[in-house]
Amino acid sequence: MLKRKIENILLEWKRKEDRKPLIVKGARQVGKTESIRMFGKNNYKSVVEINFALQRKFHTIFDNGYEVDDILRNISFIEPTVKLIPHHTLIFFDEMQDYPDCATSLKAFKIDGRYDVICSGSLMGINYNKIASNSVGYKEDLEMHSMDFEEFLWAKGYDKTQIEYLYSFVAELRPFPQSILDAMLRLFREYMVIGGMPEVVNKYITQGTFSGILDIQQQLLRDYEEDITKYAVGLEKAKVLAVYRHISTFLAKENKKFQVTKIANGARNREYIGAVEWLQNAGIVNVCYGLENLELPLKGNYDPKQYKLYYKDTGLLIASLDREAQDDLRSNNNLGTYKGALYENIVGDMLVKQGYDLYFYRQDKLSIEMDFFVRNADSLIPVEVKANNSVSPSLNKLVKPDNKYSDIRFGIKLCVANIGFNGSIITLPYFTTFMLRRFLKERVIG
């Protein structure tokens, strides 16, 4: 089984004396079920797993209400072999999106306290509006993503000690030895092509080639379209599908900004905001909003009508391209038209997996365009994604000592280059992005 970071998060949850039922949300096939199942097997004497999509007979367990004893009695009558051991049993409600009212029972389970409960489901952000009472204050929510680059390195055999050694170079802003840099850049290109979906990663690791990878990725894309068709309601369905099918089209453009007016005749931005939010809540896309002003705080300082859309998984972006582009990329590492889009997409996803929201900035009058912004305790930090190691005029303008942006003290350039620091711009190779939040927390710049 692939090692996942959620394992430690679930262990920390179990150690809490006053733990609440947990809802693990995330897009289809990011590994939720397998991770929770393995956690239960390793940490409980008994696991009661109920899949609301495959075992529809369990839809009746709440017919008598949401009291814990009533629910457990109904479960036992449907499946008499289950073992319900107080304080040693995990009840796992899977595919919760097919019966979201089960969330109403979480308050009763929390108050009762005899059984740990984990719920899992895709598209949960959309189905919450179907829940009569979603146990506010009596549950915890956790979003799970596809595998990040560190998890990919684990799958390739790298251990904690080796990754800490990699981080030591970042922490000290010391260039990597060329042999390490070359090895990590090669692994990162592999990760960029296959993405982080566990089934895809596992197949690649097992066979050592790209054979069959595209088939899995394209099936995932079709599954997402089926989810949209199944769960999006009314006229919104067509709008959500229209947005979803045009993501790669706009990423190929120079500024990569998503333009609703170009996806359908007479389309207006305000009419499609709900479609974008639907895809975001479903865990299918990452939304990067345009900042209005370069100042802290970031939240509340953006224009919801100006945004870029990225795939949650760069492997799926590649799978959405035409067959010739895919073959060229896999065989020759030729990124072609999509070079900038692929790097931006993967950096955006790596930032989101660290808990960052995504923001960009474009000011034509000042000839400034910046891909992303993050922050540390007291600074706004522009992050530029470069397909090469060229000069960065926009970044230079933002970090120069006499700039008018008082919250900006230094910037970061991510590219295919070694670590460097000139006093105002930190240069880092792409693959170190998964370490960025830790670095900005531990290292004081300036």
Short mmCIF file of C-alpha atoms in Angstrom, two decimals:
data_model
loop_
_atom_site.label_atom_id
_atom_site.label_comp_id
_atom_site.label_asym_id
_atom_site.label_seq_id
_atom_site.Cartn_x
_atom_site.Cartn_y
_atom_site.Cartn_z
CA MET A 1 0.00 0.00 0.00
CA LEU A 2 1.20 3.53 -0.79
CA LYS A 3 2.15 5.55 2.29
CA ARG A 4 0.00 8.66 2.69
CA LYS A 5 0.26 11.72 4.94
CA ILE A 6 -3.33 11.28 6.07
CA GLU A 7 -2.16 8.30 8.14
CA ASN A 8 -0.48 10.60 10.65
CA ILE A 9 -3.43 13.01 10.63
CA LEU A 10 -5.82 10.16 11.48
CA LEU A 11 -3.52 8.96 14.27
CA GLU A 12 -3.43 12.46 15.75
CA TRP A 13 -7.24 12.55 15.55
CA LYS A 14 -7.51 9.24 17.40
CA ARG A 15 -5.19 10.46 20.18
CA LYS A 16 -7.53 13.35 21.01
CA GLU A 17 -9.43 12.71 24.22
CA ASP A 18 -12.48 14.64 23.02
CA ARG A 19 -12.37 13.68 19.35
CA LYS A 20 -15.37 14.35 17.15
CA PRO A 21 -16.66 12.29 14.22
CA LEU A 22 -14.55 13.03 11.17
CA ILE A 23 -15.68 13.73 7.60
CA VAL A 24 -12.95 13.11 5.01
CA LYS A 25 -13.78 14.86 1.75
CA GLY A 26 -12.02 14.85 -1.58
CA ALA A 27 -12.36 14.18 -5.28
CA ARG A 28 -12.97 10.74 -6.66
CA GLN A 29 -10.06 8.26 -6.48
CA VAL A 30 -7.64 10.30 -4.33
CA GLY A 31 -7.30 7.36 -1.92
CA LYS A 32 -9.80 8.15 0.84
CA THR A 33 -11.34 4.69 1.25
CA GLU A 34 -8.10 2.72 1.20
CA SER A 35 -6.38 5.04 3.68
CA ILE A 36 -9.27 5.00 6.17
CA ARG A 37 -9.73 1.24 5.81
CA MET A 38 -6.04 0.59 6.56
CA PHE A 39 -6.11 3.03 9.49
CA GLY A 40 -9.07 1.20 10.97
CA LYS A 41 -7.44 -2.21 10.50
CA ASN A 42 -4.25 -1.08 12.26
CA ASN A 43 -5.84 0.79 15.17
CA TYR A 44 -9.17 -0.84 16.15
CA LYS A 45 -10.32 -4.26 17.28
CA SER A 46 -13.34 -3.95 15.00
CA VAL A 47 -14.19 -1.91 11.90
CA VAL A 48 -17.76 -1.60 10.63
CA GLU A 49 -17.59 -0.37 7.04
CA ILE A 50 -20.78 0.71 5.29
CA ASN A 51 -20.67 1.80 1.66
CA PHE A 52 -23.82 3.77 0.86
CA ALA A 53 -23.21 3.51 -2.91
CA LEU A 54 -22.67 -0.26 -3.10
CA GLN A 55 -24.73 -1.38 -0.09
CA ARG A 56 -28.02 0.42 -0.54
CA LYS A 57 -29.67 -1.85 2.02
CA PHE A 58 -28.01 0.28 4.71
CA HIS A 59 -30.00 3.36 3.64
CA THR A 60 -32.65 2.20 6.11
CA ILE A 61 -30.48 2.31 9.25
CA PHE A 62 -31.74 5.80 10.11
CA ASP A 63 -35.43 4.99 9.62
CA ASN A 64 -36.03 5.00 13.38
CA GLY A 65 -34.17 8.26 13.92
CA TYR A 66 -30.62 9.20 14.79
CA GLU A 67 -30.15 7.77 18.27
CA VAL A 68 -27.00 5.67 18.39
CA ASP A 69 -28.65 2.54 19.83
CA ASP A 70 -31.35 2.61 17.15
CA ILE A 71 -28.76 2.95 14.39
CA LEU A 72 -26.58 0.14 15.75
CA ARG A 73 -29.58 -2.13 16.19
CA ASN A 74 -30.60 -1.58 12.58
CA ILE A 75 -27.05 -2.25 11.38
CA SER A 76 -26.95 -5.51 13.36
CA PHE A 77 -30.26 -6.71 11.93
CA ILE A 78 -29.06 -6.05 8.37
CA GLU A 79 -25.61 -7.57 8.99
CA PRO A 80 -25.66 -9.74 12.15
CA THR A 81 -21.94 -10.64 11.93
CA VAL A 82 -20.70 -7.11 12.73
CA LYS A 83 -18.81 -6.67 15.99
CA LEU A 84 -19.72 -3.52 17.91
CA ILE A 85 -17.18 -3.26 20.74
CA PRO A 86 -17.62 -0.05 22.75
CA HIS A 87 -14.48 2.18 22.68
CA HIS A 88 -12.69 -0.24 20.33
CA THR A 89 -14.79 0.05 17.14
CA LEU A 90 -14.48 2.35 14.15
CA ILE A 91 -17.70 2.92 12.20
CA PHE A 92 -16.79 3.92 8.66
CA PHE A 93 -19.57 5.43 6.52
CA ASP A 94 -18.18 5.46 2.97
CA GLU A 95 -19.56 7.11 -0.20
CA MET A 96 -21.47 9.51 2.00
CA GLN A 97 -22.55 11.57 -1.01
CA ASP A 98 -25.04 8.83 -1.84
CA TYR A 99 -26.75 9.23 1.56
CA PRO A 100 -25.67 12.62 2.99
CA ASP A 101 -28.36 12.58 5.71
CA CYS A 102 -26.13 10.21 7.66
CA ALA A 103 -24.22 13.33 8.76
CA THR A 104 -27.19 14.18 10.95
CA SER A 105 -26.28 11.20 13.16
CA LEU A 106 -22.82 12.56 13.99
CA LYS A 107 -24.05 14.73 16.84
CA ALA A 108 -25.59 11.69 18.51
CA PHE A 109 -22.40 9.64 18.03
CA LYS A 110 -20.29 12.47 19.52
CA ILE A 111 -22.51 12.83 22.59
CA ASP A 112 -22.71 9.05 23.06
CA GLY A 113 -18.92 8.68 22.88
CA ARG A 114 -18.68 4.87 22.67
CA TYR A 115 -17.77 4.59 18.98
CA ASP A 116 -15.41 6.46 16.68
CA VAL A 117 -16.96 7.51 13.37
CA ILE A 118 -15.32 8.48 10.09
CA CYS A 119 -17.35 9.45 7.04
CA SER A 120 -15.91 9.68 3.56
CA GLY A 121 -17.30 10.92 0.30
CA SER A 122 -16.73 12.71 -2.97
CA LEU A 123 -18.48 15.97 -3.91
CA MET A 124 -19.40 16.53 -0.26
CA GLY A 125 -19.37 20.30 -0.62
CA ILE A 126 -22.28 20.01 -3.04
CA ASN A 127 -24.34 17.54 -1.07
CA TYR A 128 -24.23 19.37 2.25
CA ASN A 129 -27.31 21.31 1.23
CA LYS A 130 -29.25 18.02 1.32
CA ILE A 131 -28.48 17.39 4.99
CA ALA A 132 -31.30 18.28 7.39
CA SER A 133 -28.85 18.97 10.21
CA ASN A 134 -25.13 18.54 9.54
CA SER A 135 -24.08 18.35 13.21
CA VAL A 136 -22.36 21.73 13.32
CA GLY A 137 -19.94 21.77 16.25
CA TYR A 138 -20.02 17.99 16.62
CA LYS A 139 -17.79 16.99 13.69
CA GLU A 140 -14.45 17.74 12.07
CA ASP A 141 -13.86 18.16 8.33
CA LEU A 142 -10.72 17.10 6.50
CA GLU A 143 -9.97 17.46 2.81
CA MET A 144 -7.79 14.81 1.19
CA HIS A 145 -5.87 15.45 -2.01
CA SER A 146 -4.07 13.27 -4.51
CA MET A 147 -0.48 12.40 -3.66
CA ASP A 148 1.96 15.28 -3.35
CA PHE A 149 5.58 15.09 -4.50
CA GLU A 150 6.84 14.00 -1.09
CA GLU A 151 4.40 11.07 -1.08
CA PHE A 152 5.58 10.25 -4.60
CA LEU A 153 9.16 10.17 -3.33
CA TRP A 154 8.06 7.78 -0.58
CA ALA A 155 6.55 5.54 -3.24
CA LYS A 156 9.86 5.62 -5.11
CA GLY A 157 11.68 4.42 -1.99
CA TYR A 158 12.95 7.65 -0.45
CA ASP A 159 12.72 7.85 3.34
CA LYS A 160 12.35 10.64 5.90
CA THR A 161 16.10 10.97 6.40
CA GLN A 162 16.73 11.55 2.70
CA ILE A 163 13.95 14.11 2.43
CA GLU A 164 15.26 15.94 5.50
CA TYR A 165 18.64 16.03 3.79
CA LEU A 166 17.00 17.63 0.75
CA TYR A 167 15.29 20.18 3.00
CA SER A 168 18.60 21.13 4.63
CA PHE A 169 19.74 22.65 1.34
CA VAL A 170 16.53 24.68 1.06
CA ALA A 171 16.70 25.81 4.70
CA GLU A 172 20.27 27.04 4.24
CA LEU A 173 19.65 28.37 0.70
CA ARG A 174 22.59 26.24 -0.38
CA PRO A 175 22.78 24.83 -3.94
CA PHE A 176 22.18 21.11 -4.38
CA PRO A 177 25.04 18.95 -5.60
CA GLN A 178 24.53 18.44 -9.34
CA SER A 179 23.89 14.70 -8.98
CA ILE A 180 21.04 15.30 -6.51
CA LEU A 181 19.59 18.14 -8.59
CA ASP A 182 19.56 16.00 -11.74
CA ALA A 183 17.94 13.06 -9.94
CA MET A 184 15.20 15.20 -8.38
CA LEU A 185 14.44 17.04 -11.62
CA ARG A 186 14.05 13.68 -13.39
CA LEU A 187 11.70 12.39 -10.68
CA PHE A 188 9.72 15.62 -10.76
CA ARG A 189 9.20 15.32 -14.53
CA GLU A 190 7.86 11.81 -13.92
CA TYR A 191 5.51 13.13 -11.23
CA MET A 192 4.35 15.96 -13.47
CA VAL A 193 3.38 13.51 -16.23
CA ILE A 194 1.63 10.88 -14.11
CA GLY A 195 0.23 13.13 -11.38
CA GLY A 196 -0.67 11.97 -7.89
CA MET A 197 -3.71 9.74 -8.29
CA PRO A 198 -2.85 6.62 -6.23
CA GLU A 199 -3.97 4.09 -8.84
CA VAL A 200 -1.87 5.81 -11.48
CA VAL A 201 1.18 6.12 -9.21
CA ASN A 202 0.92 2.52 -8.09
CA LYS A 203 0.75 1.24 -11.69
CA TYR A 204 3.72 3.37 -12.70
CA ILE A 205 5.81 2.28 -9.72
CA THR A 206 4.92 -1.38 -10.25
CA GLN A 207 5.67 -1.58 -13.99
CA GLY A 208 8.21 1.25 -14.34
CA THR A 209 6.73 2.56 -17.61
CA PHE A 210 3.95 4.87 -18.77
CA SER A 211 2.06 2.00 -20.41
CA GLY A 212 -1.62 2.05 -19.49
CA ILE A 213 -1.30 5.25 -17.46
CA LEU A 214 -3.20 7.39 -19.93
CA ASP A 215 -6.12 4.95 -20.00
CA ILE A 216 -6.58 5.28 -16.24
CA GLN A 217 -6.29 9.07 -16.34
CA GLN A 218 -8.79 9.44 -19.17
CA GLN A 219 -11.23 7.18 -17.37
CA LEU A 220 -10.95 9.45 -14.32
CA LEU A 221 -11.78 12.44 -16.54
CA ARG A 222 -14.85 10.59 -17.82
CA ASP A 223 -15.82 9.68 -14.24
CA TYR A 224 -15.69 13.34 -13.28
CA GLU A 225 -17.99 14.19 -16.18
CA GLU A 226 -20.37 11.49 -14.99
CA ASP A 227 -20.31 12.99 -11.51
CA ILE A 228 -21.18 16.39 -12.95
CA THR A 229 -24.05 14.86 -14.92
CA LYS A 230 -25.25 12.98 -11.85
CA TYR A 231 -24.97 15.65 -9.16
CA ALA A 232 -25.25 19.06 -10.84
CA VAL A 233 -28.89 20.06 -10.95
CA GLY A 234 -31.04 21.69 -13.61
CA LEU A 235 -29.56 24.18 -16.03
CA GLU A 236 -26.36 24.37 -13.95
CA LYS A 237 -25.31 21.00 -15.37
CA ALA A 238 -24.58 22.41 -18.83
CA LYS A 239 -22.66 25.37 -17.38
CA VAL A 240 -20.51 23.20 -15.13
CA LEU A 241 -19.67 20.89 -18.02
CA ALA A 242 -18.86 23.85 -20.28
CA VAL A 243 -16.42 25.28 -17.73
CA TYR A 244 -14.85 21.89 -17.00
CA ARG A 245 -14.28 21.08 -20.67
CA HIS A 246 -12.53 24.39 -21.38
CA ILE A 247 -9.94 24.44 -18.58
CA SER A 248 -7.03 23.21 -20.70
CA THR A 249 -8.07 25.53 -23.56
CA PHE A 250 -7.48 28.65 -21.48
CA LEU A 251 -4.35 27.30 -19.80
CA ALA A 252 -2.80 27.22 -23.27
CA LYS A 253 -3.34 31.00 -23.61
CA GLU A 254 -0.59 33.43 -22.68
CA ASN A 255 -2.30 34.92 -19.61
CA LYS A 256 -4.18 31.68 -18.75
CA LYS A 257 -7.12 33.65 -17.35
CA PHE A 258 -10.44 31.86 -17.72
CA GLN A 259 -12.86 33.86 -19.89
CA VAL A 260 -16.48 32.77 -19.64
CA THR A 261 -17.52 34.97 -22.57
CA LYS A 262 -15.52 32.71 -24.90
CA ILE A 263 -17.03 29.35 -23.92
CA ALA A 264 -20.60 29.98 -25.14
CA ASN A 265 -22.56 32.58 -27.11
CA GLY A 266 -23.90 35.25 -24.78
CA ALA A 267 -22.22 33.74 -21.70
CA ARG A 268 -21.79 36.20 -18.83
CA ASN A 269 -19.35 35.84 -15.99
CA ARG A 270 -21.89 36.33 -13.22
CA GLU A 271 -23.98 33.48 -14.62
CA TYR A 272 -21.07 31.05 -14.36
CA ILE A 273 -19.66 31.90 -10.93
CA GLY A 274 -21.84 29.16 -9.45
CA ALA A 275 -20.45 26.64 -11.95
CA VAL A 276 -16.88 27.48 -10.94
CA GLU A 277 -17.74 27.19 -7.25
CA TRP A 278 -19.42 23.83 -7.96
CA LEU A 279 -16.22 22.43 -9.47
CA GLN A 280 -14.15 23.86 -6.64
CA ASN A 281 -16.41 22.38 -3.95
CA ALA A 282 -16.32 19.06 -5.78
CA GLY A 283 -12.55 18.99 -5.41
CA ILE A 284 -12.02 18.88 -9.17
CA VAL A 285 -10.34 22.26 -9.77
CA ASN A 286 -8.14 24.78 -8.01
CA VAL A 287 -9.29 28.38 -8.45
CA CYS A 288 -6.71 31.19 -8.50
CA TYR A 289 -8.29 34.63 -7.99
CA GLY A 290 -6.94 37.97 -9.20
CA LEU A 291 -5.82 40.34 -6.44
CA GLU A 292 -7.09 43.91 -6.57
CA ASN A 293 -4.27 45.33 -4.43
CA LEU A 294 -0.88 43.99 -3.43
CA GLU A 295 -1.31 44.16 0.31
CA LEU A 296 -2.20 41.99 3.26
CA PRO A 297 -4.52 40.37 4.14
CA LEU A 298 -5.09 38.33 0.99
CA LYS A 299 -8.61 37.14 1.78
CA GLY A 300 -11.16 39.75 0.85
CA ASN A 301 -8.63 41.48 -1.41
CA TYR A 302 -9.52 39.79 -4.69
CA ASP A 303 -11.96 40.10 -7.57
CA PRO A 304 -14.19 36.97 -7.80
CA LYS A 305 -14.78 37.72 -11.51
CA GLN A 306 -11.06 37.44 -12.34
CA TYR A 307 -9.71 33.92 -12.00
CA LYS A 308 -7.66 31.10 -13.46
CA LEU A 309 -8.69 27.46 -13.26
CA TYR A 310 -6.22 24.65 -12.73
CA TYR A 311 -6.74 20.91 -12.57
CA LYS A 312 -6.38 19.43 -9.10
CA ASP A 313 -3.96 16.92 -10.60
CA THR A 314 -1.52 17.78 -13.38
CA GLY A 315 -1.64 14.22 -14.70
CA LEU A 316 -5.30 14.85 -15.50
CA LEU A 317 -4.41 18.07 -17.30
CA ILE A 318 -2.04 16.12 -19.53
CA ALA A 319 -4.69 13.43 -20.06
CA SER A 320 -7.09 16.15 -21.28
CA LEU A 321 -4.75 17.13 -24.14
CA ASP A 322 -4.88 15.65 -27.63
CA ARG A 323 -3.18 12.29 -28.17
CA GLU A 324 -0.26 13.71 -30.18
CA ALA A 325 0.65 16.21 -27.44
CA GLN A 326 0.52 13.45 -24.82
CA ASP A 327 2.72 11.10 -26.82
CA ASP A 328 5.23 13.87 -27.52
CA LEU A 329 5.42 14.79 -23.85
CA ARG A 330 5.85 11.22 -22.61
CA SER A 331 8.37 10.22 -25.28
CA ASN A 332 10.41 13.41 -25.66
CA ASN A 333 9.69 15.53 -22.56
CA ASN A 334 8.56 18.16 -25.05
CA LEU A 335 6.09 20.35 -23.18
CA GLY A 336 5.37 22.54 -26.22
CA THR A 337 2.51 25.05 -25.99
CA TYR A 338 1.53 23.85 -22.55
CA LYS A 339 4.95 24.28 -20.91
CA GLY A 340 3.92 27.29 -18.81
CA ALA A 341 0.50 25.84 -18.07
CA LEU A 342 1.90 22.55 -16.78
CA TYR A 343 4.38 24.24 -14.47
CA GLU A 344 1.78 26.70 -13.18
CA ASN A 345 -0.76 23.94 -12.70
CA ILE A 346 1.57 21.73 -10.69
CA VAL A 347 2.93 24.58 -8.56
CA GLY A 348 -0.62 25.75 -7.82
CA ASP A 349 -1.61 22.24 -6.81
CA MET A 350 1.46 21.87 -4.59
CA LEU A 351 0.60 25.15 -2.86
CA VAL A 352 -3.01 24.08 -2.28
CA LYS A 353 -1.83 20.78 -0.81
CA GLN A 354 0.08 22.82 1.79
CA GLY A 355 -3.05 24.75 2.72
CA TYR A 356 -2.54 27.89 0.66
CA ASP A 357 -5.29 29.69 -1.24
CA LEU A 358 -4.29 30.77 -4.75
CA TYR A 359 -4.02 34.39 -5.91
CA PHE A 360 -2.44 36.09 -8.93
CA TYR A 361 -1.93 39.71 -9.95
CA ARG A 362 -2.00 41.47 -13.33
CA GLN A 363 -1.52 45.18 -13.86
CA ASP A 364 -1.13 46.03 -17.54
CA LYS A 365 -0.32 49.71 -17.01
CA LEU A 366 2.69 48.82 -14.87
CA SER A 367 3.57 45.74 -16.96
CA ILE A 368 3.38 43.54 -13.88
CA GLU A 369 2.08 40.00 -13.91
CA MET A 370 2.67 37.55 -11.07
CA ASP A 371 1.58 33.91 -10.95
CA PHE A 372 0.99 33.36 -7.22
CA PHE A 373 1.27 34.99 -3.81
CA VAL A 374 1.87 33.41 -0.42
CA ARG A 375 2.75 34.94 2.92
CA ASN A 376 4.74 34.37 6.08
CA ALA A 377 4.08 36.00 9.44
CA ASP A 378 4.52 39.58 8.22
CA SER A 379 5.28 39.62 4.49
CA LEU A 380 3.46 39.23 1.19
CA ILE A 381 5.59 37.03 -1.05
CA PRO A 382 5.24 36.97 -4.86
CA VAL A 383 5.93 33.58 -6.41
CA GLU A 384 6.90 33.48 -10.08
CA VAL A 385 6.79 30.23 -12.06
CA LYS A 386 9.28 30.25 -14.92
CA ALA A 387 9.51 27.66 -17.68
CA ASN A 388 13.20 28.61 -17.90
CA ASN A 389 15.73 30.48 -15.76
CA SER A 390 15.32 33.82 -17.51
CA VAL A 391 15.25 37.32 -16.04
CA SER A 392 12.03 38.14 -14.17
CA PRO A 393 11.11 41.80 -14.85
CA SER A 394 7.80 41.66 -12.94
CA LEU A 395 9.41 40.07 -9.90
CA ASN A 396 12.28 42.56 -10.01
CA LYS A 397 9.80 45.45 -9.96
CA LEU A 398 7.92 44.04 -6.99
CA VAL A 399 10.95 43.42 -4.78
CA LYS A 400 13.12 46.46 -5.53
CA PRO A 401 13.87 48.46 -2.35
CA ASP A 402 12.01 51.60 -3.44
CA ASN A 403 8.80 49.84 -4.51
CA LYS A 404 5.44 51.09 -3.30
CA TYR A 405 4.38 47.70 -1.94
CA SER A 406 5.25 47.90 1.75
CA ASP A 407 4.17 44.32 2.48
CA ILE A 408 6.59 42.83 -0.08
CA ARG A 409 10.15 42.31 1.16
CA PHE A 410 11.39 39.48 -1.07
CA GLY A 411 10.17 37.14 -3.78
CA ILE A 412 10.51 33.55 -4.92
CA LYS A 413 11.27 32.27 -8.41
CA LEU A 414 10.51 28.62 -9.18
CA CYS A 415 12.24 27.21 -12.25
CA VAL A 416 14.54 24.50 -13.61
CA ALA A 417 17.59 25.78 -11.78
CA ASN A 418 19.53 25.29 -8.60
CA ILE A 419 18.97 27.13 -5.31
CA GLY A 420 20.14 30.72 -5.20
CA PHE A 421 19.53 34.00 -3.33
CA ASN A 422 20.58 37.49 -4.44
CA GLY A 423 19.28 39.32 -1.37
CA SER A 424 15.77 39.93 -2.70
CA ILE A 425 14.84 36.94 -4.87
CA ILE A 426 15.09 33.32 -3.79
CA THR A 427 15.50 30.89 -6.70
CA LEU A 428 14.28 27.34 -6.08
CA PRO A 429 13.82 24.30 -8.35
CA TYR A 430 10.19 23.31 -8.84
CA PHE A 431 10.41 20.10 -6.88
CA THR A 432 11.11 21.98 -3.62
CA THR A 433 7.67 23.64 -3.70
CA PHE A 434 6.24 21.02 -1.30
CA MET A 435 8.69 22.35 1.34
CA LEU A 436 7.73 26.00 0.89
CA ARG A 437 5.36 26.47 3.81
CA ARG A 438 7.79 24.89 6.26
CA PHE A 439 10.65 26.97 4.87
CA LEU A 440 8.73 30.26 5.19
CA LYS A 441 7.73 29.38 8.74
CA GLU A 442 11.23 28.43 9.89
CA ARG A 443 13.47 30.79 7.93
CA VAL A 444 13.55 34.58 8.43
CA ILE A 445 14.51 36.43 5.25
CA GLY A 446 15.95 39.91 5.27
#
